[in-house]
């Protein structure tokens, strides 16, 4: 079962930052936080992951709280093409079993 | 080149038939997976193979039989198809290890419709 909690849906205006929250209060010390997204019915796409430090790549930023019980995925300038379901997942180092929850459906509006 | 490719993309068949979906990855990964996404859009892991050995089998009916002839291929054979098998099946691969990110690379999916 998924060990994360996400809001079912969110709206964001095009060009604004989209901040997607995730609660993972039972995360253990060797578990990473991963984010994926699924655009329409395409295969899910990896976005970013982190352990305890904040991370940034060309797609997004990941902010993890100091107690690691929650995190926020930030899309700095959302576009219409960012409309998708975003999944927050915890997985330990070397883990094979990536379990997807219901995710957050992000609607980016013009 | 497509990293993870699945065939066919669409499959329409009658109840009771047997069908296969093929998956190939050219990323050199050791681990491959099958996921099922039903009409409610929940993405559920079915199987995982690591170096051709089955490591995850999520209480999937034994009508589903994965086959991994080598590390680059993981095929899914389904016997006696039922209406409830209608779904999109996604293949994925990853490289798991302390020096790897372990991220999953997914194929585009194979939409199976059982009539």
PDB file of C-alpha atoms in Angstrom:
ATOM      1  CA  UNK A   1       0.000   0.000   0.000  1.00  0.00           C
ATOM      2  CA  UNK A   2       1.084   3.550  -0.705  1.00  0.00           C
ATOM      3  CA  UNK A   3       2.721   5.224   2.292  1.00  0.00           C
ATOM      4  CA  UNK A   4       1.998   8.744   1.112  1.00  0.00           C
ATOM      5  CA  UNK A   5      -0.980  11.086   1.209  1.00  0.00           C
ATOM      6  CA  UNK A   6      -1.643  13.644  -1.514  1.00  0.00           C
ATOM      7  CA  UNK A   7      -4.584  15.940  -2.304  1.00  0.00           C
ATOM      8  CA  UNK A   8      -6.706  14.436  -5.089  1.00  0.00           C
ATOM      9  CA  UNK A   9      -6.592  17.511  -7.290  1.00  0.00           C
ATOM     10  CA  UNK A  10      -5.164  20.999  -7.618  1.00  0.00           C
ATOM     11  CA  UNK A  11      -5.438  23.907 -10.019  1.00  0.00           C
ATOM     12  CA  UNK A  12      -2.673  26.220 -11.106  1.00  0.00           C
ATOM     13  CA  UNK A  13      -2.586  29.208 -13.440  1.00  0.00           C
ATOM     14  CA  UNK A  14      -0.272  28.965 -16.413  1.00  0.00           C
ATOM     15  CA  UNK A  15       3.058  30.639 -15.741  1.00  0.00           C
ATOM     16  CA  UNK A  16       2.680  30.428 -11.977  1.00  0.00           C
ATOM     17  CA  UNK A  17       4.462  28.032  -9.677  1.00  0.00           C
ATOM     18  CA  UNK A  18       2.665  24.793  -8.912  1.00  0.00           C
ATOM     19  CA  UNK A  19       3.319  23.507  -5.399  1.00  0.00           C
ATOM     20  CA  UNK A  20       2.255  19.917  -4.885  1.00  0.00           C
ATOM     21  CA  UNK A  21       2.310  18.663  -1.276  1.00  0.00           C
ATOM     22  CA  UNK A  22       2.873  15.139  -0.045  1.00  0.00           C
ATOM     23  CA  UNK A  23       2.688  13.681   3.455  1.00  0.00           C
ATOM     24  CA  UNK A  24       4.846  10.687   4.304  1.00  0.00           C
ATOM     25  CA  UNK A  25       4.790  10.696   8.079  1.00  0.00           C
ATOM     26  CA  UNK A  26       5.914   7.069   8.426  1.00  0.00           C
ATOM     27  CA  UNK A  27       8.972   7.419   6.204  1.00  0.00           C
ATOM     28  CA  UNK A  28      12.024   5.606   7.521  1.00  0.00           C
ATOM     29  CA  UNK A  29      15.622   6.743   7.496  1.00  0.00           C
ATOM     30  CA  UNK A  30      16.697   4.886   4.376  1.00  0.00           C
ATOM     31  CA  UNK A  31      13.668   5.760   2.274  1.00  0.00           C
ATOM     32  CA  UNK A  32      13.828   8.263  -0.529  1.00  0.00           C
ATOM     33  CA  UNK A  33      10.990  10.428  -1.782  1.00  0.00           C
ATOM     34  CA  UNK A  34      10.342  10.015  -5.500  1.00  0.00           C
ATOM     35  CA  UNK A  35       8.038  11.989  -7.750  1.00  0.00           C
ATOM     36  CA  UNK A  36       6.585  10.794 -11.041  1.00  0.00           C
ATOM     37  CA  UNK A  37       3.906  12.175 -13.306  1.00  0.00           C
ATOM     38  CA  UNK A  38       1.553  10.641 -15.835  1.00  0.00           C
ATOM     39  CA  UNK A  39       0.316  12.806 -18.670  1.00  0.00           C
ATOM     40  CA  UNK A  40      -3.036  11.590 -19.980  1.00  0.00           C
ATOM     41  CA  UNK A  41      -2.594   7.855 -20.576  1.00  0.00           C
ATOM     42  CA  UNK A  42       1.108   7.875 -21.318  1.00  0.00           C
ATOM     43  CA  UNK A  43       3.591   5.895 -19.262  1.00  0.00           C
ATOM     44  CA  UNK A  44       4.561   7.553 -15.961  1.00  0.00           C
ATOM     45  CA  UNK A  45       7.636   9.759 -16.137  1.00  0.00           C
ATOM     46  CA  UNK A  46      10.243  10.193 -13.424  1.00  0.00           C
ATOM     47  CA  UNK A  47      10.630  13.781 -12.212  1.00  0.00           C
ATOM     48  CA  UNK A  48      12.940  13.952  -9.219  1.00  0.00           C
ATOM     49  CA  UNK A  49      13.871  12.256  -5.968  1.00  0.00           C
ATOM     50  CA  UNK A  50      15.594  13.124  -2.711  1.00  0.00           C
ATOM     51  CA  UNK A  51      16.536  11.833   0.716  1.00  0.00           C
ATOM     52  CA  UNK A  52      16.696  14.815   3.039  1.00  0.00           C
ATOM     53  CA  UNK A  53      18.266  17.692   1.158  1.00  0.00           C
ATOM     54  CA  UNK A  54      16.334  19.855  -1.236  1.00  0.00           C
ATOM     55  CA  UNK A  55      16.877  18.900  -4.845  1.00  0.00           C
ATOM     56  CA  UNK A  56      16.484  20.720  -8.151  1.00  0.00           C
ATOM     57  CA  UNK A  57      16.722  19.598 -11.729  1.00  0.00           C
ATOM     58  CA  UNK A  58      15.573  20.914 -15.079  1.00  0.00           C
ATOM     59  CA  UNK A  59      12.013  19.810 -14.445  1.00  0.00           C
ATOM     60  CA  UNK A  60      11.284  20.688 -10.828  1.00  0.00           C
ATOM     61  CA  UNK A  61      12.429  21.326  -7.289  1.00  0.00           C
ATOM     62  CA  UNK A  62      11.826  19.059  -4.332  1.00  0.00           C
ATOM     63  CA  UNK A  63      11.601  20.526  -0.853  1.00  0.00           C
ATOM     64  CA  UNK A  64      11.718  18.014   2.012  1.00  0.00           C
ATOM     65  CA  UNK A  65      10.932  19.154   5.549  1.00  0.00           C
ATOM     66  CA  UNK A  66      13.597  18.738   8.190  1.00  0.00           C
ATOM     67  CA  UNK A  67      11.686  15.927   9.914  1.00  0.00           C
ATOM     68  CA  UNK A  68      11.167  14.322   6.470  1.00  0.00           C
ATOM     69  CA  UNK A  69       7.493  13.767   7.165  1.00  0.00           C
ATOM     70  CA  UNK A  70       6.364  15.815   4.207  1.00  0.00           C
ATOM     71  CA  UNK A  71       7.630  17.245   0.963  1.00  0.00           C
ATOM     72  CA  UNK A  72       6.604  19.627  -1.788  1.00  0.00           C
ATOM     73  CA  UNK A  73       7.211  19.307  -5.498  1.00  0.00           C
ATOM     74  CA  UNK A  74       7.543  22.685  -7.151  1.00  0.00           C
ATOM     75  CA  UNK A  75       7.061  23.300 -10.863  1.00  0.00           C
ATOM     76  CA  UNK A  76       8.408  26.866 -11.067  1.00  0.00           C
ATOM     77  CA  UNK A  77       6.532  28.039 -14.157  1.00  0.00           C
ATOM     78  CA  UNK A  78       3.690  25.684 -14.926  1.00  0.00           C
ATOM     79  CA  UNK A  79       2.585  25.261 -18.530  1.00  0.00           C
ATOM     80  CA  UNK A  80      -0.510  23.626 -20.003  1.00  0.00           C
ATOM     81  CA  UNK A  81       1.640  20.602 -20.797  1.00  0.00           C
ATOM     82  CA  UNK A  82       2.230  20.081 -17.076  1.00  0.00           C
ATOM     83  CA  UNK A  83      -1.399  19.030 -16.643  1.00  0.00           C
ATOM     84  CA  UNK A  84      -1.023  15.480 -15.360  1.00  0.00           C
ATOM     85  CA  UNK A  85      -1.366  13.189 -12.373  1.00  0.00           C
ATOM     86  CA  UNK A  86       1.591  13.582 -10.019  1.00  0.00           C
ATOM     87  CA  UNK A  87       2.622  10.702  -7.794  1.00  0.00           C
ATOM     88  CA  UNK A  88       4.668  10.970  -4.618  1.00  0.00           C
ATOM     89  CA  UNK A  89       6.313   7.696  -3.595  1.00  0.00           C
ATOM     90  CA  UNK A  90       8.669   6.568  -0.854  1.00  0.00           C
ATOM     91  CA  UNK A  91      11.141   3.822  -1.598  1.00  0.00           C
ATOM     92  CA  UNK A  92      14.159   2.561   0.280  1.00  0.00           C
ATOM     93  CA  UNK A  93      17.620   2.367  -1.215  1.00  0.00           C
ATOM     94  CA  UNK A  94      17.844  -0.647  -3.457  1.00  0.00           C
ATOM     95  CA  UNK A  95      14.103  -1.166  -3.329  1.00  0.00           C
ATOM     96  CA  UNK A  96      12.329  -2.774  -6.227  1.00  0.00           C
ATOM     97  CA  UNK A  97       8.699  -2.268  -5.255  1.00  0.00           C
ATOM     98  CA  UNK A  98       7.584   1.173  -6.363  1.00  0.00           C
ATOM     99  CA  UNK A  99       3.970   1.511  -5.228  1.00  0.00           C
ATOM    100  CA  UNK A 100       1.813   4.206  -6.764  1.00  0.00           C
ATOM    101  CA  UNK A 101      -1.039   5.805  -4.844  1.00  0.00           C
ATOM    102  CA  UNK A 102      -3.883   7.835  -6.292  1.00  0.00           C
ATOM    103  CA  UNK A 103      -1.669  10.880  -6.859  1.00  0.00           C
ATOM    104  CA  UNK A 104      -2.674  14.516  -7.376  1.00  0.00           C
ATOM    105  CA  UNK A 105      -4.375  15.543 -10.575  1.00  0.00           C
ATOM    106  CA  UNK A 106      -2.906  18.930 -11.482  1.00  0.00           C
ATOM    107  CA  UNK A 107      -4.885  21.126 -13.856  1.00  0.00           C
ATOM    108  CA  UNK A 108      -2.913  24.002 -15.351  1.00  0.00           C
ATOM    109  CA  UNK A 109      -5.298  26.624 -16.691  1.00  0.00           C
ATOM    110  CA  UNK A 110      -4.653  29.362 -19.225  1.00  0.00           C
TER     111      UNK A 110
ATOM    112  CA  UNK B   1      15.619   4.937 -29.988  1.00  0.00           C
ATOM    113  CA  UNK B   2      12.767   4.196 -27.619  1.00  0.00           C
ATOM    114  CA  UNK B   3      14.153   3.190 -24.208  1.00  0.00           C
ATOM    115  CA  UNK B   4      11.295   0.850 -23.208  1.00  0.00           C
ATOM    116  CA  UNK B   5       9.098  -0.401 -26.006  1.00  0.00           C
ATOM    117  CA  UNK B   6       5.973  -2.515 -25.807  1.00  0.00           C
ATOM    118  CA  UNK B   7       4.010  -4.328 -28.470  1.00  0.00           C
ATOM    119  CA  UNK B   8       1.223  -4.276 -29.321  1.00  0.00           C
ATOM    120  CA  UNK B   9      -0.055  -0.850 -28.264  1.00  0.00           C
ATOM    121  CA  UNK B  10      -3.649  -1.922 -28.680  1.00  0.00           C
ATOM    122  CA  UNK B  11      -5.135  -5.374 -28.344  1.00  0.00           C
ATOM    123  CA  UNK B  12      -8.810  -6.269 -28.678  1.00  0.00           C
ATOM    124  CA  UNK B  13      -9.787  -9.871 -28.104  1.00  0.00           C
ATOM    125  CA  UNK B  14     -12.570 -12.175 -26.983  1.00  0.00           C
ATOM    126  CA  UNK B  15     -13.018 -13.685 -23.543  1.00  0.00           C
ATOM    127  CA  UNK B  16     -11.275 -17.001 -23.181  1.00  0.00           C
ATOM    128  CA  UNK B  17      -8.494 -16.237 -25.650  1.00  0.00           C
ATOM    129  CA  UNK B  18      -4.775 -16.293 -24.850  1.00  0.00           C
ATOM    130  CA  UNK B  19      -2.636 -13.260 -25.667  1.00  0.00           C
ATOM    131  CA  UNK B  20       0.879 -11.957 -25.129  1.00  0.00           C
ATOM    132  CA  UNK B  21       2.390  -8.523 -24.698  1.00  0.00           C
ATOM    133  CA  UNK B  22       6.082  -8.037 -25.368  1.00  0.00           C
ATOM    134  CA  UNK B  23       8.478  -5.589 -23.751  1.00  0.00           C
ATOM    135  CA  UNK B  24      12.054  -4.694 -24.570  1.00  0.00           C
ATOM    136  CA  UNK B  25      14.420  -2.180 -22.970  1.00  0.00           C
ATOM    137  CA  UNK B  26      17.668  -0.909 -24.432  1.00  0.00           C
ATOM    138  CA  UNK B  27      18.885   0.859 -21.289  1.00  0.00           C
ATOM    139  CA  UNK B  28      21.009  -2.001 -20.002  1.00  0.00           C
ATOM    140  CA  UNK B  29      18.923  -2.227 -16.826  1.00  0.00           C
ATOM    141  CA  UNK B  30      18.882  -5.351 -14.682  1.00  0.00           C
ATOM    142  CA  UNK B  31      15.304  -5.057 -13.477  1.00  0.00           C
ATOM    143  CA  UNK B  32      12.041  -5.052 -15.398  1.00  0.00           C
ATOM    144  CA  UNK B  33       8.432  -4.752 -14.273  1.00  0.00           C
ATOM    145  CA  UNK B  34       4.847  -5.115 -15.344  1.00  0.00           C
ATOM    146  CA  UNK B  35       2.222  -2.725 -14.014  1.00  0.00           C
ATOM    147  CA  UNK B  36      -1.529  -2.770 -14.601  1.00  0.00           C
ATOM    148  CA  UNK B  37      -3.656   0.384 -14.764  1.00  0.00           C
ATOM    149  CA  UNK B  38      -7.365  -0.284 -14.629  1.00  0.00           C
ATOM    150  CA  UNK B  39     -10.315   1.921 -15.532  1.00  0.00           C
ATOM    151  CA  UNK B  40     -10.086   3.671 -12.157  1.00  0.00           C
ATOM    152  CA  UNK B  41      -6.550   4.690 -13.095  1.00  0.00           C
ATOM    153  CA  UNK B  42      -4.825   2.951 -10.196  1.00  0.00           C
ATOM    154  CA  UNK B  43      -1.368   1.781 -11.216  1.00  0.00           C
ATOM    155  CA  UNK B  44      -0.580  -1.568  -9.600  1.00  0.00           C
ATOM    156  CA  UNK B  45       2.626  -3.545  -9.737  1.00  0.00           C
ATOM    157  CA  UNK B  46       2.191  -7.095 -10.983  1.00  0.00           C
ATOM    158  CA  UNK B  47       5.634  -8.618 -11.459  1.00  0.00           C
ATOM    159  CA  UNK B  48       9.283  -7.749 -11.310  1.00  0.00           C
ATOM    160  CA  UNK B  49      12.299  -9.591 -12.683  1.00  0.00           C
ATOM    161  CA  UNK B  50      15.869  -8.895 -11.672  1.00  0.00           C
ATOM    162  CA  UNK B  51      18.521 -10.489 -13.863  1.00  0.00           C
ATOM    163  CA  UNK B  52      15.886 -12.824 -15.293  1.00  0.00           C
ATOM    164  CA  UNK B  53      14.737 -13.984 -11.858  1.00  0.00           C
ATOM    165  CA  UNK B  54      11.255 -13.308 -10.535  1.00  0.00           C
ATOM    166  CA  UNK B  55      11.484 -11.108  -7.440  1.00  0.00           C
ATOM    167  CA  UNK B  56       7.995  -9.661  -7.137  1.00  0.00           C
ATOM    168  CA  UNK B  57       4.721 -11.461  -7.771  1.00  0.00           C
ATOM    169  CA  UNK B  58       1.821  -9.476  -6.417  1.00  0.00           C
ATOM    170  CA  UNK B  59      -0.899 -12.121  -5.993  1.00  0.00           C
ATOM    171  CA  UNK B  60      -1.666 -12.001  -9.660  1.00  0.00           C
ATOM    172  CA  UNK B  61      -3.876 -14.843 -10.981  1.00  0.00           C
ATOM    173  CA  UNK B  62      -1.823 -17.666 -12.388  1.00  0.00           C
ATOM    174  CA  UNK B  63      -3.438 -17.023 -15.775  1.00  0.00           C
ATOM    175  CA  UNK B  64      -0.774 -14.311 -16.013  1.00  0.00           C
ATOM    176  CA  UNK B  65       2.680 -15.690 -16.727  1.00  0.00           C
ATOM    177  CA  UNK B  66       5.669 -13.428 -17.217  1.00  0.00           C
ATOM    178  CA  UNK B  67       8.664 -14.667 -19.152  1.00  0.00           C
ATOM    179  CA  UNK B  68      12.104 -13.112 -19.210  1.00  0.00           C
ATOM    180  CA  UNK B  69      14.308 -14.710 -21.875  1.00  0.00           C
ATOM    181  CA  UNK B  70      17.086 -12.229 -21.129  1.00  0.00           C
ATOM    182  CA  UNK B  71      17.638  -9.051 -19.126  1.00  0.00           C
ATOM    183  CA  UNK B  72      16.395  -6.850 -21.956  1.00  0.00           C
ATOM    184  CA  UNK B  73      13.045  -8.561 -22.414  1.00  0.00           C
ATOM    185  CA  UNK B  74      10.050  -9.234 -20.210  1.00  0.00           C
ATOM    186  CA  UNK B  75       6.965 -10.618 -21.879  1.00  0.00           C
ATOM    187  CA  UNK B  76       3.522 -11.073 -20.379  1.00  0.00           C
ATOM    188  CA  UNK B  77       1.347 -13.983 -21.417  1.00  0.00           C
ATOM    189  CA  UNK B  78      -2.292 -14.090 -20.347  1.00  0.00           C
ATOM    190  CA  UNK B  79      -4.388 -17.246 -20.596  1.00  0.00           C
ATOM    191  CA  UNK B  80      -8.173 -17.503 -20.648  1.00  0.00           C
ATOM    192  CA  UNK B  81      -8.757 -13.773 -20.797  1.00  0.00           C
ATOM    193  CA  UNK B  82     -11.581 -12.342 -18.687  1.00  0.00           C
ATOM    194  CA  UNK B  83     -13.484  -9.076 -18.928  1.00  0.00           C
ATOM    195  CA  UNK B  84     -11.711  -7.822 -15.806  1.00  0.00           C
ATOM    196  CA  UNK B  85      -8.351  -8.118 -17.531  1.00  0.00           C
ATOM    197  CA  UNK B  86      -9.217  -5.097 -19.659  1.00  0.00           C
ATOM    198  CA  UNK B  87      -6.692  -2.449 -18.692  1.00  0.00           C
ATOM    199  CA  UNK B  88      -3.556  -0.683 -19.796  1.00  0.00           C
ATOM    200  CA  UNK B  89      -0.442  -2.710 -19.079  1.00  0.00           C
ATOM    201  CA  UNK B  90       2.809  -0.835 -18.600  1.00  0.00           C
ATOM    202  CA  UNK B  91       6.266  -2.297 -18.784  1.00  0.00           C
ATOM    203  CA  UNK B  92       9.090  -0.559 -16.938  1.00  0.00           C
ATOM    204  CA  UNK B  93      12.757  -1.002 -16.197  1.00  0.00           C
ATOM    205  CA  UNK B  94      15.210   0.315 -13.631  1.00  0.00           C
ATOM    206  CA  UNK B  95      18.760  -0.081 -12.433  1.00  0.00           C
ATOM    207  CA  UNK B  96      18.689  -0.619  -8.702  1.00  0.00           C
ATOM    208  CA  UNK B  97      21.772  -0.201  -6.566  1.00  0.00           C
ATOM    209  CA  UNK B  98      23.532   2.143  -4.187  1.00  0.00           C
ATOM    210  CA  UNK B  99      25.022   4.129  -7.041  1.00  0.00           C
ATOM    211  CA  UNK B 100      21.886   4.259  -9.116  1.00  0.00           C
ATOM    212  CA  UNK B 101      18.846   6.443  -8.724  1.00  0.00           C
ATOM    213  CA  UNK B 102      16.542   3.471  -9.156  1.00  0.00           C
ATOM    214  CA  UNK B 103      14.069   5.504 -11.168  1.00  0.00           C
ATOM    215  CA  UNK B 104      11.611   3.650 -13.319  1.00  0.00           C
ATOM    216  CA  UNK B 105      11.495   4.090 -17.076  1.00  0.00           C
ATOM    217  CA  UNK B 106       8.090   3.208 -18.466  1.00  0.00           C
ATOM    218  CA  UNK B 107       6.918   2.122 -21.862  1.00  0.00           C
ATOM    219  CA  UNK B 108       3.946   3.754 -23.544  1.00  0.00           C
ATOM    220  CA  UNK B 109       1.545   1.073 -22.446  1.00  0.00           C
ATOM    221  CA  UNK B 110      -0.494  -1.668 -24.100  1.00  0.00           C
ATOM    222  CA  UNK B 111      -4.246  -1.191 -23.969  1.00  0.00           C
ATOM    223  CA  UNK B 112      -5.999  -4.544 -23.698  1.00  0.00           C
ATOM    224  CA  UNK B 113      -9.742  -4.740 -24.306  1.00  0.00           C
ATOM    225  CA  UNK B 114     -11.515  -8.020 -23.640  1.00  0.00           C
ATOM    226  CA  UNK B 115     -14.960  -8.359 -25.204  1.00  0.00           C
TER     227      UNK B 115
END
